[in-house]
Short mmCIF file of C-alpha atoms in Angstrom, two decimals:
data_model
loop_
_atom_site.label_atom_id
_atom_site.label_comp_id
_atom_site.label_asym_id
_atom_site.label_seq_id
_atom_site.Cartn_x
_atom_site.Cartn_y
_atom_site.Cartn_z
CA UNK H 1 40.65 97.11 92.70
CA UNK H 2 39.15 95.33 90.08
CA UNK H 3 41.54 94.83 87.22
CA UNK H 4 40.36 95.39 83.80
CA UNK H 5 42.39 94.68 80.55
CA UNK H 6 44.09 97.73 79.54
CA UNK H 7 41.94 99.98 81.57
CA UNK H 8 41.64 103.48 80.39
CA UNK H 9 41.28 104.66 84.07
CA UNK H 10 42.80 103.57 86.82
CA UNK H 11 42.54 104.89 90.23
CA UNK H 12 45.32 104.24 93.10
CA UNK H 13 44.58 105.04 96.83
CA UNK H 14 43.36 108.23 96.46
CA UNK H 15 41.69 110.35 99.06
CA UNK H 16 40.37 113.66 99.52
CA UNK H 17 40.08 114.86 102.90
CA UNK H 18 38.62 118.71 103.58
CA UNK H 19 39.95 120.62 106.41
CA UNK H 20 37.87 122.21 108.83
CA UNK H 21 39.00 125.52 110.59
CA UNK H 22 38.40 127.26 113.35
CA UNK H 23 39.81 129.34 116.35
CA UNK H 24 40.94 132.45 116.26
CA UNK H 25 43.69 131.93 113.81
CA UNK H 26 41.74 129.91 111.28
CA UNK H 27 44.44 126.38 111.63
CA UNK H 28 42.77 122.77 110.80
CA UNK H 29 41.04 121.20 113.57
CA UNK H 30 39.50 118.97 111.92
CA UNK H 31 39.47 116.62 108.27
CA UNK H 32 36.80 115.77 106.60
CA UNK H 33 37.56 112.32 104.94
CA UNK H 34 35.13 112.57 101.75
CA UNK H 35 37.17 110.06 100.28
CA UNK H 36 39.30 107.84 102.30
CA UNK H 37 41.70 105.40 100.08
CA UNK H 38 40.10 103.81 96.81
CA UNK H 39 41.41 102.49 94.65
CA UNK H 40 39.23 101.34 90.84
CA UNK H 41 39.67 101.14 87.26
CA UNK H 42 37.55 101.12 84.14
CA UNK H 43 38.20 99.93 80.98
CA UNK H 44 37.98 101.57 77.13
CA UNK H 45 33.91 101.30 76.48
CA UNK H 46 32.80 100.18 79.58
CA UNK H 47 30.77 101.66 82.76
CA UNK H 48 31.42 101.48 86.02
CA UNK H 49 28.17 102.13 89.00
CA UNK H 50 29.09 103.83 91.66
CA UNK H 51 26.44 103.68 94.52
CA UNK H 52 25.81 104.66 98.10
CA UNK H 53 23.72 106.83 100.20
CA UNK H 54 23.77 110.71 99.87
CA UNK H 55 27.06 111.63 101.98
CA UNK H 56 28.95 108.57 100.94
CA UNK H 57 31.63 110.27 98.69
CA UNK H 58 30.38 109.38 95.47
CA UNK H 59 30.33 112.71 93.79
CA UNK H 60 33.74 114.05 95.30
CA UNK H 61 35.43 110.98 93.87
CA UNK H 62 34.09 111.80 90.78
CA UNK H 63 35.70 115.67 90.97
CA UNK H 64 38.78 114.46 92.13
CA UNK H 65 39.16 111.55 89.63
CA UNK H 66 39.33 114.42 86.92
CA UNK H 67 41.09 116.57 89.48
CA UNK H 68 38.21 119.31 90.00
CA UNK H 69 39.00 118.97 93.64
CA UNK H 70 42.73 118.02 93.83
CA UNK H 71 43.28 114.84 95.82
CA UNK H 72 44.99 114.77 98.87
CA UNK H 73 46.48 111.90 98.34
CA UNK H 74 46.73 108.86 95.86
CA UNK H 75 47.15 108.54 92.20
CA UNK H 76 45.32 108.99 88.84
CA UNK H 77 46.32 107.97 85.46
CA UNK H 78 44.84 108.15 82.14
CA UNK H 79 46.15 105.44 79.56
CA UNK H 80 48.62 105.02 82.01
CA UNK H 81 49.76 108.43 82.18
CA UNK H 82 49.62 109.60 85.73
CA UNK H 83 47.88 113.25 86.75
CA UNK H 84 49.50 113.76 89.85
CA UNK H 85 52.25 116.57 89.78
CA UNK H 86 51.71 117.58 86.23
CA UNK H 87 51.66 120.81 85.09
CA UNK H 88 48.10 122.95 84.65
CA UNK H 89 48.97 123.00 80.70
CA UNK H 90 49.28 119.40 80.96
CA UNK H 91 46.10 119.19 82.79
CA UNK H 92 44.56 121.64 80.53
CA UNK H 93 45.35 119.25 77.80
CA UNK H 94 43.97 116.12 79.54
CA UNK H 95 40.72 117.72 80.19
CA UNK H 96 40.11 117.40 76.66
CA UNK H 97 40.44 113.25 77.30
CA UNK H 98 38.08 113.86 80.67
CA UNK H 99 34.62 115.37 80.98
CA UNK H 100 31.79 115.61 83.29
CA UNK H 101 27.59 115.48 82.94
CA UNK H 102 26.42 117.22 86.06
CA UNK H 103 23.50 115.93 87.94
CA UNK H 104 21.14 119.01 87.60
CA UNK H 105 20.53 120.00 84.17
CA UNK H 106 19.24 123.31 85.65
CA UNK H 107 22.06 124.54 87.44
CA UNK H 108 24.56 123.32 85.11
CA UNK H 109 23.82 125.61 81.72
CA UNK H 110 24.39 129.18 82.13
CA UNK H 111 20.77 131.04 81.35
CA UNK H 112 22.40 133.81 79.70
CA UNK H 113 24.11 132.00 76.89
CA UNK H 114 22.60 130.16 73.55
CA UNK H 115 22.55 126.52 73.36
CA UNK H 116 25.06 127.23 70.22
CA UNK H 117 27.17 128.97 72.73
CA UNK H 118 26.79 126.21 75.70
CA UNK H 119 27.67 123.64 73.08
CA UNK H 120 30.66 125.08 71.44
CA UNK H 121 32.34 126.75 74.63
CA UNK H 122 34.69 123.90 75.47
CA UNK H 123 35.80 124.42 71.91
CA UNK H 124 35.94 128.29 71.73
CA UNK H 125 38.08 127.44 75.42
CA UNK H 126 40.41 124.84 73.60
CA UNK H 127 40.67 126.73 69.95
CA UNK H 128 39.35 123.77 68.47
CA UNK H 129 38.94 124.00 64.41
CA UNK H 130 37.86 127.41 62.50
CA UNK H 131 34.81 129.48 64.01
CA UNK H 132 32.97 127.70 60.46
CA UNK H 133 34.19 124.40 61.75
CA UNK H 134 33.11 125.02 65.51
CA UNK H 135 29.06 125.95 64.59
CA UNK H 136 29.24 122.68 61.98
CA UNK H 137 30.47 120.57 65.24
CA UNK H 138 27.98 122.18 67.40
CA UNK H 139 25.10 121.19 64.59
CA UNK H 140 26.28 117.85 64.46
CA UNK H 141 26.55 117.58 68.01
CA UNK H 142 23.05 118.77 68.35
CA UNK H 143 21.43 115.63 66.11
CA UNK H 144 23.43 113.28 67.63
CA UNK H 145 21.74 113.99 71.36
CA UNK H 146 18.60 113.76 69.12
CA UNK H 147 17.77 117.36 68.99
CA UNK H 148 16.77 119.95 66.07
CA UNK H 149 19.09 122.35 64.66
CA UNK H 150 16.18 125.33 65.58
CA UNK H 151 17.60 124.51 68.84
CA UNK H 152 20.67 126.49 68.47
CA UNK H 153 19.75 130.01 69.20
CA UNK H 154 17.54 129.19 71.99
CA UNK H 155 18.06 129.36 75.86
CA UNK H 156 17.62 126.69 78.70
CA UNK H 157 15.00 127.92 80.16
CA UNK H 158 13.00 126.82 77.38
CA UNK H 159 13.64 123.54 77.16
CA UNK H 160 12.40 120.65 79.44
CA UNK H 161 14.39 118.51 81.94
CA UNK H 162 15.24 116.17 79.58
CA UNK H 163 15.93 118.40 76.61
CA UNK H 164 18.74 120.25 79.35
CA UNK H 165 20.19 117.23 79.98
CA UNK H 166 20.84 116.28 76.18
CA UNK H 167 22.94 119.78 75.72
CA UNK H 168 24.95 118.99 79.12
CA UNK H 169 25.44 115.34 77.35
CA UNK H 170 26.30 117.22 73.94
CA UNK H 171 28.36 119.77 75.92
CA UNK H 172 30.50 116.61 77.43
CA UNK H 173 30.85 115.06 74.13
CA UNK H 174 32.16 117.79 72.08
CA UNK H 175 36.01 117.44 72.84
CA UNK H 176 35.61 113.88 71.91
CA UNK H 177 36.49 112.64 75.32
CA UNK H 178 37.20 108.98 76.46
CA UNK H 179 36.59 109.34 80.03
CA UNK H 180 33.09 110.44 81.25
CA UNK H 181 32.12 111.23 84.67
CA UNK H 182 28.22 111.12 84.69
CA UNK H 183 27.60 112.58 87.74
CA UNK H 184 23.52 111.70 88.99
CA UNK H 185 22.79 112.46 85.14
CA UNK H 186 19.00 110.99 85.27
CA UNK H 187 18.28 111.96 89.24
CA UNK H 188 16.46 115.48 88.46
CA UNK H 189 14.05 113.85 85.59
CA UNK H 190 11.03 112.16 84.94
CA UNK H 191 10.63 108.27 85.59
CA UNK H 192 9.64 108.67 81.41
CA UNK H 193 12.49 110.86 80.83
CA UNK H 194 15.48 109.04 82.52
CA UNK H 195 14.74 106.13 80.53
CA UNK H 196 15.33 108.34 77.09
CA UNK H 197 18.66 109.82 78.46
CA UNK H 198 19.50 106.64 80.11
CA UNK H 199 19.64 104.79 76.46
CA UNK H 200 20.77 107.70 74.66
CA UNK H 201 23.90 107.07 77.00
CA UNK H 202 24.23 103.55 76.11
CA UNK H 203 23.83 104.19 72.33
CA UNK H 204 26.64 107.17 72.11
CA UNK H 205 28.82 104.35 74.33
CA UNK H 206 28.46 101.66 71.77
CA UNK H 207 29.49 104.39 69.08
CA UNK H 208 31.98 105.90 70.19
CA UNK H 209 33.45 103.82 72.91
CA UNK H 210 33.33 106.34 75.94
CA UNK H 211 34.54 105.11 79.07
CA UNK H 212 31.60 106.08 82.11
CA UNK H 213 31.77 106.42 85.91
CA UNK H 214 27.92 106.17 86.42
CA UNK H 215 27.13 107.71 89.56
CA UNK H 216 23.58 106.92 91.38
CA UNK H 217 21.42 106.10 94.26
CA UNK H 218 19.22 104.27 91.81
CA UNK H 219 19.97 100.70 92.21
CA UNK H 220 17.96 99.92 89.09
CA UNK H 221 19.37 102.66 87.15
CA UNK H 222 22.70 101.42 87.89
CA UNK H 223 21.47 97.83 87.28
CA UNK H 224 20.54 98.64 83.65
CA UNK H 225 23.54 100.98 82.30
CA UNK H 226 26.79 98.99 84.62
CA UNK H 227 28.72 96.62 83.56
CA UNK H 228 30.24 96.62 86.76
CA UNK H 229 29.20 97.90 90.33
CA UNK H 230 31.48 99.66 92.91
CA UNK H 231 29.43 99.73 96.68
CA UNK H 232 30.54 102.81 98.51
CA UNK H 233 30.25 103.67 102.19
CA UNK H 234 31.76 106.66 104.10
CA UNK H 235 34.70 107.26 101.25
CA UNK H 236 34.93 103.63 101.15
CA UNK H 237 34.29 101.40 98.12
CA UNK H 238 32.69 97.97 100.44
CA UNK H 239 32.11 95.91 97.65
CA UNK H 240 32.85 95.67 93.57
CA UNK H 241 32.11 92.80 91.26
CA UNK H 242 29.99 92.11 87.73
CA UNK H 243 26.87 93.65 87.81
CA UNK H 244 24.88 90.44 87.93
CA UNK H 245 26.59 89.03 90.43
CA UNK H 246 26.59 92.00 92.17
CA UNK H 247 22.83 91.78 91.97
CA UNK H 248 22.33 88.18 92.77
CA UNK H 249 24.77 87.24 95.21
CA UNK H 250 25.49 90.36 97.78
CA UNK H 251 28.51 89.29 100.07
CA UNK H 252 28.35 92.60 102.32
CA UNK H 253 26.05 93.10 105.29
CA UNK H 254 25.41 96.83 103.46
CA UNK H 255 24.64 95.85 99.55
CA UNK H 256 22.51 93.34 100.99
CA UNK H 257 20.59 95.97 102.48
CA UNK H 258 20.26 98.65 99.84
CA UNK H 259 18.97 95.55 97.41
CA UNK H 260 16.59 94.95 100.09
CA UNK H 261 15.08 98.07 100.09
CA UNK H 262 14.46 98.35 95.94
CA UNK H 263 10.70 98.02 95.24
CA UNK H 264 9.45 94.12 94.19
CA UNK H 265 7.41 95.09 91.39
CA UNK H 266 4.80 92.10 92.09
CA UNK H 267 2.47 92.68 94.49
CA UNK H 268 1.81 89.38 95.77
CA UNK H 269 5.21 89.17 96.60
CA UNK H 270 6.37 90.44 100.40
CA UNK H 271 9.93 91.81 100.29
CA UNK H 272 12.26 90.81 103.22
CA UNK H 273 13.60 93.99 104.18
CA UNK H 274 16.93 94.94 105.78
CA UNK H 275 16.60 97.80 108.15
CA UNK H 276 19.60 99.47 109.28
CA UNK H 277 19.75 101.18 112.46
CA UNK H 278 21.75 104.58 113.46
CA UNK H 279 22.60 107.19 111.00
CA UNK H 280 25.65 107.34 108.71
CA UNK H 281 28.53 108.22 110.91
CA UNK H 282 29.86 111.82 109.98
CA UNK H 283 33.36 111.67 107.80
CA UNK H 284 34.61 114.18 110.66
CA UNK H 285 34.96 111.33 113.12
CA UNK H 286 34.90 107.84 111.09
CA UNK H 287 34.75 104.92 113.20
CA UNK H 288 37.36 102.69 114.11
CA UNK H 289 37.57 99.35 112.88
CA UNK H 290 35.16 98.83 109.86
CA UNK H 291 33.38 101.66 109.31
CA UNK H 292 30.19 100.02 108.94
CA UNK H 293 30.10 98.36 112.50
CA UNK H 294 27.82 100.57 113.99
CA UNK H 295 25.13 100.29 111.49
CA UNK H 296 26.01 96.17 110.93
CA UNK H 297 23.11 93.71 111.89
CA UNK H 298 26.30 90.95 111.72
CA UNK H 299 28.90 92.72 113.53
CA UNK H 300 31.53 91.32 115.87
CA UNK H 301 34.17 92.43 118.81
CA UNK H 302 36.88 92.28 115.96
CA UNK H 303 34.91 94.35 113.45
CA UNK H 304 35.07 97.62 116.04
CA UNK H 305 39.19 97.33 115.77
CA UNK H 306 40.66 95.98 112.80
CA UNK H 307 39.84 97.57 109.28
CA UNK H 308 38.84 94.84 106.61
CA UNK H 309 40.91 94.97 103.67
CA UNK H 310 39.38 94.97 100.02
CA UNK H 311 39.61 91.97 98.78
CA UNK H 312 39.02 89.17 96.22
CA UNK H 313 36.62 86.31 96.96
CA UNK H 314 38.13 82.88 96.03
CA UNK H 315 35.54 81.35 94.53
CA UNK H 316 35.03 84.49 92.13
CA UNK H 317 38.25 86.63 91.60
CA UNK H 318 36.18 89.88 90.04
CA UNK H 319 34.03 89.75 93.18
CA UNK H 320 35.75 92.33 96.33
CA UNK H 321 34.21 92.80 99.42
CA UNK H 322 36.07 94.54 102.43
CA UNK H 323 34.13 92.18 105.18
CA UNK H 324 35.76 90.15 107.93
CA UNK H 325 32.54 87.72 107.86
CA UNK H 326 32.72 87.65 103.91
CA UNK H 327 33.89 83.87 103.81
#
């Protein structure tokens, strides 16, 4: 775990793991290990990347950092105040400190309500200010995501990708939170578009300080908008270190290969590409050992048995891989 000065988030060991019934009685047979013991943290105005493959966990960490899926395991705290075993009016309070951008602006805003009514539901839900109060927030909220107040009475549907995504960003920001999960925020848009929404994010950050778990695939996305980088792999965080160095010196076998694959944007330039073999083991039935051994070009006998720990590098204490052949 990287350790940031006063962090506003820290994450201990947590894990979620899904059962999965059967028989004729319905009992666990299986877990699914969507999450399998990671531990992170992420300081006051800063933003973490989180990226893997599709499958890797990503997203469920996400929900169960702000305890939409309850952990299984593992701890959470908030400005040092833990979430685990407090009560659901607690929690209810918290979520006012914790919100969420979801990754398809589609799915995520209700085509029956107004934008006005999208916008000032987490305040109508936590009696925030008068009813007067509430439509003046919603109005303000509205310019800061860089829309027009004749916005207010009108429904999703008729508004573009982008345009969705700015109410789900006003939506977040409306309790004033510290801590946001941005959950594939830019995936669903336009090249054009994700670069608007992608520096929208960065200006309300220098504003008002917001703390961000950036989820992506996008390498480059998470390039540009991380100050940090967190490599995840079958529930796993590999590898976490500055975002440059992240970038320019790779210490595990798999960051190395999902830099290799990004685009060179010269063409006179040949790429040398890392191609990994297999498919991504299912979470059902991890492997033993280091869970990336079956897919490793760099494996060895001791790699199939022992599970690497997450670790600093000497020469660069903000730099953790979880590799035996790190060194």
């Amino acid at each position: 775990m990287t350790k940031n000065a006063n962090p506003l988030l820290q994450v201990r060991n947590l894990k979620k793991y899904f059962p999965v019934r059967g028989g004729l009685f319905g009992r666990v047979q299986h877990q699914v290990r969507a999450v399998d013991d990671v531990s992170l943290s992420v300081a006051t105005g800063r933003t973490l990347g989180l990226v893997g493959e599709s499958g890797c966990g990503k997203s469920t960490l996400g929900r169960a950092i702000l305890h939409l899926h309850p952990p299984t395991a593992g701890e959470v705290l908030i400005d040092g105040r833990s979430l685990a075993g407090i009560s659901r009016s607690e929690l209810f309070t918290l979520r006012r400190e914790m919100q969420i951008i979801f990754q398809d602006p589609y799915a995520s805003l209700s085509p029956r309500r107004t934008v006005a009514q999208i916008i000032r539901e987490p305040l109508d839900v936590h009696r925030v200010g008068t009813p007067a109060e509430r439509r003046q927030r919603v109005e303000e909220l509205l310019g800061v995501v860089g829309l027009r107040s004749n916005a207010l009475n009108r429904y999703p549907h008729e508004f573009s990708g982008g345009q969705r995504q700015r109410i789900g960003i006003a939506r977040a920001l409306a309790l004033n939170p510290r801590f946001i999960v941005a959950d594939e925020p830019v995936s669903a848009l336009d090249v054009s578009v994700q670069s608007q929404v992608l520096n929208l994010i960065e200006e309300l950050q220098a504003k008002l300080g917001i703390a961000f778990l950036f989820i992506s695939h996008d390498l480059a996305v998470i390039q540009h908008i991380s100050n940090e980088v967190a490599v995840m792999y079958l529930g796993k965080i590999v590898e976490q270190a500055p975002v440059q160095e992240i970038y320019t010196s790779p210490r595990h076998p798999y960051t190395q290969a999902l830099l290799s694959a990004i685009p060179l944007p010269d063409p006179t330039r040949r790429a040398q590409r890392t191609v990994l073999e297999g498919d991504v083991p299912s979470p059902m039935n991890p492997p033993a050992g280091c869970p990336f051994h079956p897919r490793c070009p760099v494996a060895e006998a001791r790699c199939k048995s022992e599970v690497p720990a997450l670790k600093a590098d000497p020469g660069s204490p903000a730099h953790q891989v979880a590799c035996h052949l790190a060194d």
